[in-house]
PDB file of C-alpha atoms in Angstrom:
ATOM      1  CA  UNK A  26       4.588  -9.279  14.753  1.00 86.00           C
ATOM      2  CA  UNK A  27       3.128  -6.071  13.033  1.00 97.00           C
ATOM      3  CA  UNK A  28       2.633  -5.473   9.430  1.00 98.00           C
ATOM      4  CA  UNK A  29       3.816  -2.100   8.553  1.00 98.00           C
ATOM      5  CA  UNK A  30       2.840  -0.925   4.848  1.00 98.00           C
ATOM      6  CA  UNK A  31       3.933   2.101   2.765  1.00 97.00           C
ATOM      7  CA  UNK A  32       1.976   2.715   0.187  1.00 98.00           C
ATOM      8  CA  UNK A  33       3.402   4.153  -2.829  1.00 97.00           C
ATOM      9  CA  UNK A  34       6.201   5.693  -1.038  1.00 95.00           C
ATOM     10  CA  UNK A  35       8.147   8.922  -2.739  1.00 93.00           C
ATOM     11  CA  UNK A  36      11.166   8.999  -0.970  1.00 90.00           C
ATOM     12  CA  UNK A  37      14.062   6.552  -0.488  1.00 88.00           C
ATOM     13  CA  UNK A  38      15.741   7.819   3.049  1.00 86.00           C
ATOM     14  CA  UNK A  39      12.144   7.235   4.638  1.00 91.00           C
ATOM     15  CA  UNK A  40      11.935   3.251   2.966  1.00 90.00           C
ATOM     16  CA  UNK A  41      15.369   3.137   4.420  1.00 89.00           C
ATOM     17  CA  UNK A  42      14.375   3.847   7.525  1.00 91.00           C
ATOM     18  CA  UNK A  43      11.499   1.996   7.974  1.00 93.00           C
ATOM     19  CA  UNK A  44      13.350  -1.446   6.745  1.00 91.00           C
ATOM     20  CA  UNK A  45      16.085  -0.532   9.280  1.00 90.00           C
ATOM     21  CA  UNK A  46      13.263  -0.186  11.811  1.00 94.00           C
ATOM     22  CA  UNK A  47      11.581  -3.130  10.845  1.00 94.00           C
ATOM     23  CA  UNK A  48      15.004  -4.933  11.061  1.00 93.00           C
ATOM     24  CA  UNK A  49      15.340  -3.944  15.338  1.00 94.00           C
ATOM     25  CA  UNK A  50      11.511  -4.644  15.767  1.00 96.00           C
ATOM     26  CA  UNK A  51      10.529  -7.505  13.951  1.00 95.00           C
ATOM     27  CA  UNK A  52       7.822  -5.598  11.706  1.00 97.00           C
ATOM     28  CA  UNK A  53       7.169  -6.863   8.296  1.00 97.00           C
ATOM     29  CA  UNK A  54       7.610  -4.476   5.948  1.00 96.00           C
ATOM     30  CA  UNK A  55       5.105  -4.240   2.766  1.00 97.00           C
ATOM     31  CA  UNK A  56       5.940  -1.452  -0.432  1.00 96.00           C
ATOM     32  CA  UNK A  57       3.229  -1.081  -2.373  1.00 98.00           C
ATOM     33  CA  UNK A  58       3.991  -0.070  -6.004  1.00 96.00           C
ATOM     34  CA  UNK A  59       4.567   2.464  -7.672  1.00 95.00           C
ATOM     35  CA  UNK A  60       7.772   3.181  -5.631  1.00 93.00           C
ATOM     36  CA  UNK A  61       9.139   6.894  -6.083  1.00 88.00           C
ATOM     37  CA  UNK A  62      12.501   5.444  -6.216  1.00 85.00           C
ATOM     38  CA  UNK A  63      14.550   2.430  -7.103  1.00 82.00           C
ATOM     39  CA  UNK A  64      15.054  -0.208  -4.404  1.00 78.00           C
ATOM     40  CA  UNK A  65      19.107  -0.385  -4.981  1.00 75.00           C
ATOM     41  CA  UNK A  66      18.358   3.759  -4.489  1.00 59.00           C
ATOM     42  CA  UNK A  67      22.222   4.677  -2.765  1.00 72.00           C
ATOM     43  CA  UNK A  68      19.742   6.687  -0.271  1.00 62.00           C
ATOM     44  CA  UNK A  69      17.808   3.773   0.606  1.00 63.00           C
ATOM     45  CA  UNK A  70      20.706   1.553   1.187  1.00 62.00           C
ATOM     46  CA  UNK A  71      22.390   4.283   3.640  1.00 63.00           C
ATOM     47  CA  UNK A  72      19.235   4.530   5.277  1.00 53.00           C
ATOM     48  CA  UNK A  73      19.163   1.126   6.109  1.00 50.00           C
ATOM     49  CA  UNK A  74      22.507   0.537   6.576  1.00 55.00           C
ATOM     50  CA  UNK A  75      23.299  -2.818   6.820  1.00 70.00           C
ATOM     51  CA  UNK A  76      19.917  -4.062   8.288  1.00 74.00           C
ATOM     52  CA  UNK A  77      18.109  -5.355   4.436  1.00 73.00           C
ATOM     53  CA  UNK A  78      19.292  -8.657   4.846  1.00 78.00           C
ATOM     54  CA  UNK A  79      17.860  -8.818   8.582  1.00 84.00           C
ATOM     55  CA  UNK A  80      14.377  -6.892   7.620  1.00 89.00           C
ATOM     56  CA  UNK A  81      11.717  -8.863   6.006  1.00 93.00           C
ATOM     57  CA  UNK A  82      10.622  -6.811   3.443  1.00 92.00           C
ATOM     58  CA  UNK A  83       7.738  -7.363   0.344  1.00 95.00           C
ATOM     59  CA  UNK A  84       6.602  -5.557  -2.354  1.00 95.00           C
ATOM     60  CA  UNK A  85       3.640  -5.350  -3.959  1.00 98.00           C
ATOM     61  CA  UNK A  86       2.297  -4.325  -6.998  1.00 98.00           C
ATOM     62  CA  UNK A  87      -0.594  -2.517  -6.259  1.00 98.00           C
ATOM     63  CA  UNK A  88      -2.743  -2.300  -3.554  1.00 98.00           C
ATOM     64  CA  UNK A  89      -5.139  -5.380  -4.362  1.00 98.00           C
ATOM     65  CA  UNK A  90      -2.248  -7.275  -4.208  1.00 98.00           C
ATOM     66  CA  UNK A  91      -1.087  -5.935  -0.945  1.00 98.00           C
ATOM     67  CA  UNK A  92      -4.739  -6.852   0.328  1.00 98.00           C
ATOM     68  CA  UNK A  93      -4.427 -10.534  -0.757  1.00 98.00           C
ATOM     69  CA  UNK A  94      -0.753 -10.919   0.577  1.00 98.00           C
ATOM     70  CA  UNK A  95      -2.359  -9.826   3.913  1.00 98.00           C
ATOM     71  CA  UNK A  96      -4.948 -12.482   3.851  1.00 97.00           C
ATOM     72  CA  UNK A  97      -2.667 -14.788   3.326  1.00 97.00           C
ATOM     73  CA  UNK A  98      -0.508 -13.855   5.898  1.00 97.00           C
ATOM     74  CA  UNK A  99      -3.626 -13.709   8.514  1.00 96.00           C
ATOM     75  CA  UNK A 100      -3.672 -10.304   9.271  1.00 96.00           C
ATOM     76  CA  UNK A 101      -7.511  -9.218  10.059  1.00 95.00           C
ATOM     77  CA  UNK A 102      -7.176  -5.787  11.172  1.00 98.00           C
ATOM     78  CA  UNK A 103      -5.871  -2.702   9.107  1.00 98.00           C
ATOM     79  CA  UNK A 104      -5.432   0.788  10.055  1.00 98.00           C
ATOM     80  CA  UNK A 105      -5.230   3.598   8.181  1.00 98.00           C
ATOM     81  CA  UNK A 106      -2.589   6.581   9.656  1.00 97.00           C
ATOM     82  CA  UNK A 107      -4.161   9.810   8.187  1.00 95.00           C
ATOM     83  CA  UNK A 108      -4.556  13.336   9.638  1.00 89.00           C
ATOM     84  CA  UNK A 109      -8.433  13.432   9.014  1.00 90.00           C
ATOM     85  CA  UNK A 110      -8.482  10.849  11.435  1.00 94.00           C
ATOM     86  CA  UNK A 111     -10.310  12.094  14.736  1.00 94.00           C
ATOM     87  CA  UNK A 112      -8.956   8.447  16.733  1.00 97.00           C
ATOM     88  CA  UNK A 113      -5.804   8.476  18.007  1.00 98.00           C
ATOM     89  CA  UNK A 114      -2.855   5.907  17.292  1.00 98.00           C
ATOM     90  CA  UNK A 115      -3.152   5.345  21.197  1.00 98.00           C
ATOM     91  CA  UNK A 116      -7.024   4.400  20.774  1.00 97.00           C
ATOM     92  CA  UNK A 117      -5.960   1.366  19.771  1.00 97.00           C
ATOM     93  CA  UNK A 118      -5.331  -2.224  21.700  1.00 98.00           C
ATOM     94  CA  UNK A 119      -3.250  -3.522  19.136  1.00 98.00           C
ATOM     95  CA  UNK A 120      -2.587  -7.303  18.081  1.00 97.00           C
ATOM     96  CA  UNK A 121      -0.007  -9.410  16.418  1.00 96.00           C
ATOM     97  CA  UNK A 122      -0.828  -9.381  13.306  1.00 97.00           C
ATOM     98  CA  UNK A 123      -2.340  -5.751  12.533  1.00 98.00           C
ATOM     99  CA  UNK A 124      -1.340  -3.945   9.283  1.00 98.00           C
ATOM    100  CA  UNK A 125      -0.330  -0.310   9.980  1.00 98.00           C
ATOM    101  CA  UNK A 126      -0.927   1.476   6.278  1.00 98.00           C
ATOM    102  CA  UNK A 127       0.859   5.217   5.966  1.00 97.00           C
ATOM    103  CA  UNK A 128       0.924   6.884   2.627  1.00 96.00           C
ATOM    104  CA  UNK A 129       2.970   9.237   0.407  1.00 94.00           C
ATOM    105  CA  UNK A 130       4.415  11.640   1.842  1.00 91.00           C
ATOM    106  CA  UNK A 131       2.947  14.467  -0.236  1.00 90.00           C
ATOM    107  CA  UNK A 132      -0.363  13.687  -0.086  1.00 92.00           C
ATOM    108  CA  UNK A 133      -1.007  10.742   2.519  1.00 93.00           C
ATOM    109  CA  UNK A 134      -2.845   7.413   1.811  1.00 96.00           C
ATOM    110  CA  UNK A 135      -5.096   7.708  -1.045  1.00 96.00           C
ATOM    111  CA  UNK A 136      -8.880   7.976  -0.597  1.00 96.00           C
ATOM    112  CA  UNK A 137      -9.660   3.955  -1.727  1.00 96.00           C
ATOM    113  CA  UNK A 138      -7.517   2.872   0.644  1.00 97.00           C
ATOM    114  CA  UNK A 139      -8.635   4.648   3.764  1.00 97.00           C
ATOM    115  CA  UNK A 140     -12.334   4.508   2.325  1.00 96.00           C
ATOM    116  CA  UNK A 141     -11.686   0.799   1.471  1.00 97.00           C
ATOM    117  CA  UNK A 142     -13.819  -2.292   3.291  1.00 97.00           C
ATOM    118  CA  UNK A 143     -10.817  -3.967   4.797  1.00 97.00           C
ATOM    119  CA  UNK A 144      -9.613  -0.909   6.480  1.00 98.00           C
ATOM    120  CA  UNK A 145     -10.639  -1.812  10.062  1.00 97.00           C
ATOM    121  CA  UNK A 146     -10.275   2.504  11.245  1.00 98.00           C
ATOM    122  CA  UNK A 147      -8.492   5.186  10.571  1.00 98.00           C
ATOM    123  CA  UNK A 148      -6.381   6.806  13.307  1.00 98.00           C
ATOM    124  CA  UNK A 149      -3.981   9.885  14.005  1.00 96.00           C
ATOM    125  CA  UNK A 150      -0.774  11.062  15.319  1.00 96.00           C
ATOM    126  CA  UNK A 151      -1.348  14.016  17.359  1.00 95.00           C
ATOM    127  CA  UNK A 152       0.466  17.065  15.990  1.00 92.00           C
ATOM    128  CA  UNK A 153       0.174  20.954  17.036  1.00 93.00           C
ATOM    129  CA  UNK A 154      -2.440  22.869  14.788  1.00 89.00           C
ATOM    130  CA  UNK A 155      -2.015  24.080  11.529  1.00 87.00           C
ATOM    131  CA  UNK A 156       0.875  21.400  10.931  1.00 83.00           C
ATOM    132  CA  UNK A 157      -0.105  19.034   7.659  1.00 79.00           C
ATOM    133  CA  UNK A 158       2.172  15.832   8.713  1.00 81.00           C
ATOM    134  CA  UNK A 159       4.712  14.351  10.523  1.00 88.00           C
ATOM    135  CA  UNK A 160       8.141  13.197   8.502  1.00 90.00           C
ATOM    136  CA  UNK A 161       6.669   9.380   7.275  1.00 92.00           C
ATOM    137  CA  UNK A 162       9.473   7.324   8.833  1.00 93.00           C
ATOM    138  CA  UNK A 163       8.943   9.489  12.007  1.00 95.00           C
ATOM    139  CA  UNK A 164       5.446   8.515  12.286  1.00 96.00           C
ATOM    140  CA  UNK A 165       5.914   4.609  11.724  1.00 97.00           C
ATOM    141  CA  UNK A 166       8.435   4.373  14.441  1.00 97.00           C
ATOM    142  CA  UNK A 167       6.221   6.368  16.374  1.00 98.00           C
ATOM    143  CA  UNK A 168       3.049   3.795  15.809  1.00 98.00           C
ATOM    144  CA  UNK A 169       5.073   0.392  15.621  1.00 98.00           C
ATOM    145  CA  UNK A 170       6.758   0.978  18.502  1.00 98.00           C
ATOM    146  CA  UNK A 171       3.242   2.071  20.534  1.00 98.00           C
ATOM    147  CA  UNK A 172       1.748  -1.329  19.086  1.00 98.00           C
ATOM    148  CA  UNK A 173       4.814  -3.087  20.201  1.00 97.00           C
ATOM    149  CA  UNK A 174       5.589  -1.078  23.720  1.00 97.00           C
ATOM    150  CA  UNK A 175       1.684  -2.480  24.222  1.00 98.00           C
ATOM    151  CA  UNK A 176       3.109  -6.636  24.255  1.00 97.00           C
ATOM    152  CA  UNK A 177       5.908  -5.902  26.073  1.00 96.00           C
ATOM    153  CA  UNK A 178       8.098  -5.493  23.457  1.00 96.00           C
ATOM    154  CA  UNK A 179       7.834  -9.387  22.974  1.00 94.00           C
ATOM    155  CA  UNK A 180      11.089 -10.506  21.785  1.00 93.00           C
ATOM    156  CA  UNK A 181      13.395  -7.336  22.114  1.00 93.00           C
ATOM    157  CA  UNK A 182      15.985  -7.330  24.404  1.00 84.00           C
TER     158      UNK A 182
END
């Protein structure tokens, strides 16, 4: 239903956990390259636990090629999850369809992807002040499940 992409993601437990998520909601998940990790990572697989074969999962290069694949897929929306963001996650009226980007987890998305054309708006997870980020996995369950809580959870049980 959703599109959730992790761009140039450092750490393998988080992956893990968002293919495992992406597995019980029905999110396609997209890695965009270059992956801090391998993808047969022992702390990826544990993360996931047995839910790779039941996650749809694609990765990408780069991000140009993550674009396209969107496209292609018909997704016309794309948000950006960064903490400059003033909108929040909530903001939004989501629809199938929608790419959800989050970035590293050092340093967030990078600059040409939040500044980038296709990026429909940037939005936030609230947080208490003086607090940089949220752990990444955290903050796509928190988002996909907002998006999906707002159909009804179509197709959960």
């Amino acid at each position: 239903m959703f599109h959730v992409v992790l761009v140039e993601p450092e750490i393998p437990g988080n992956a893990g956990a968002a293919i495992r998520l992406s597995a019980t909601t029905g999110a396609h998940l997209h890695l965009v390259r270059p992956l801090g990790f391998d993808l047969e990572d022992s702390k990826l697989r544990r993360a996931g636990l047995d839910y790779h074969d039941l996650a749809r999962t694609t990765v990408h290069d780069d991000v140009e090629a993550l674009w396209a694949a969107l496209a292609d897929l018909g997704s016309r929306r794309a948000y950006a999850l960064t903490s400059s963001a003033t909108r929040w996650y909530t903001d939004v009226a989501y629809e199938p369809g929608d790419a959800l980007l989050f970035g590293r987890e050092s340093v967030g998305l990078p600059e040409h992807v939040v500044a980038d054309p296709r990026t429909t708006d940037r939005l936030r997870i609230p947080m208490l002040p003086q607090r940089r980020s949220l752990n990444a996995s955290n903050a796509v369950a928190v988002v996909v499940h907002e998006a999906w809580r707002q159909h009804a959870f179509a197709g959960g049980a």
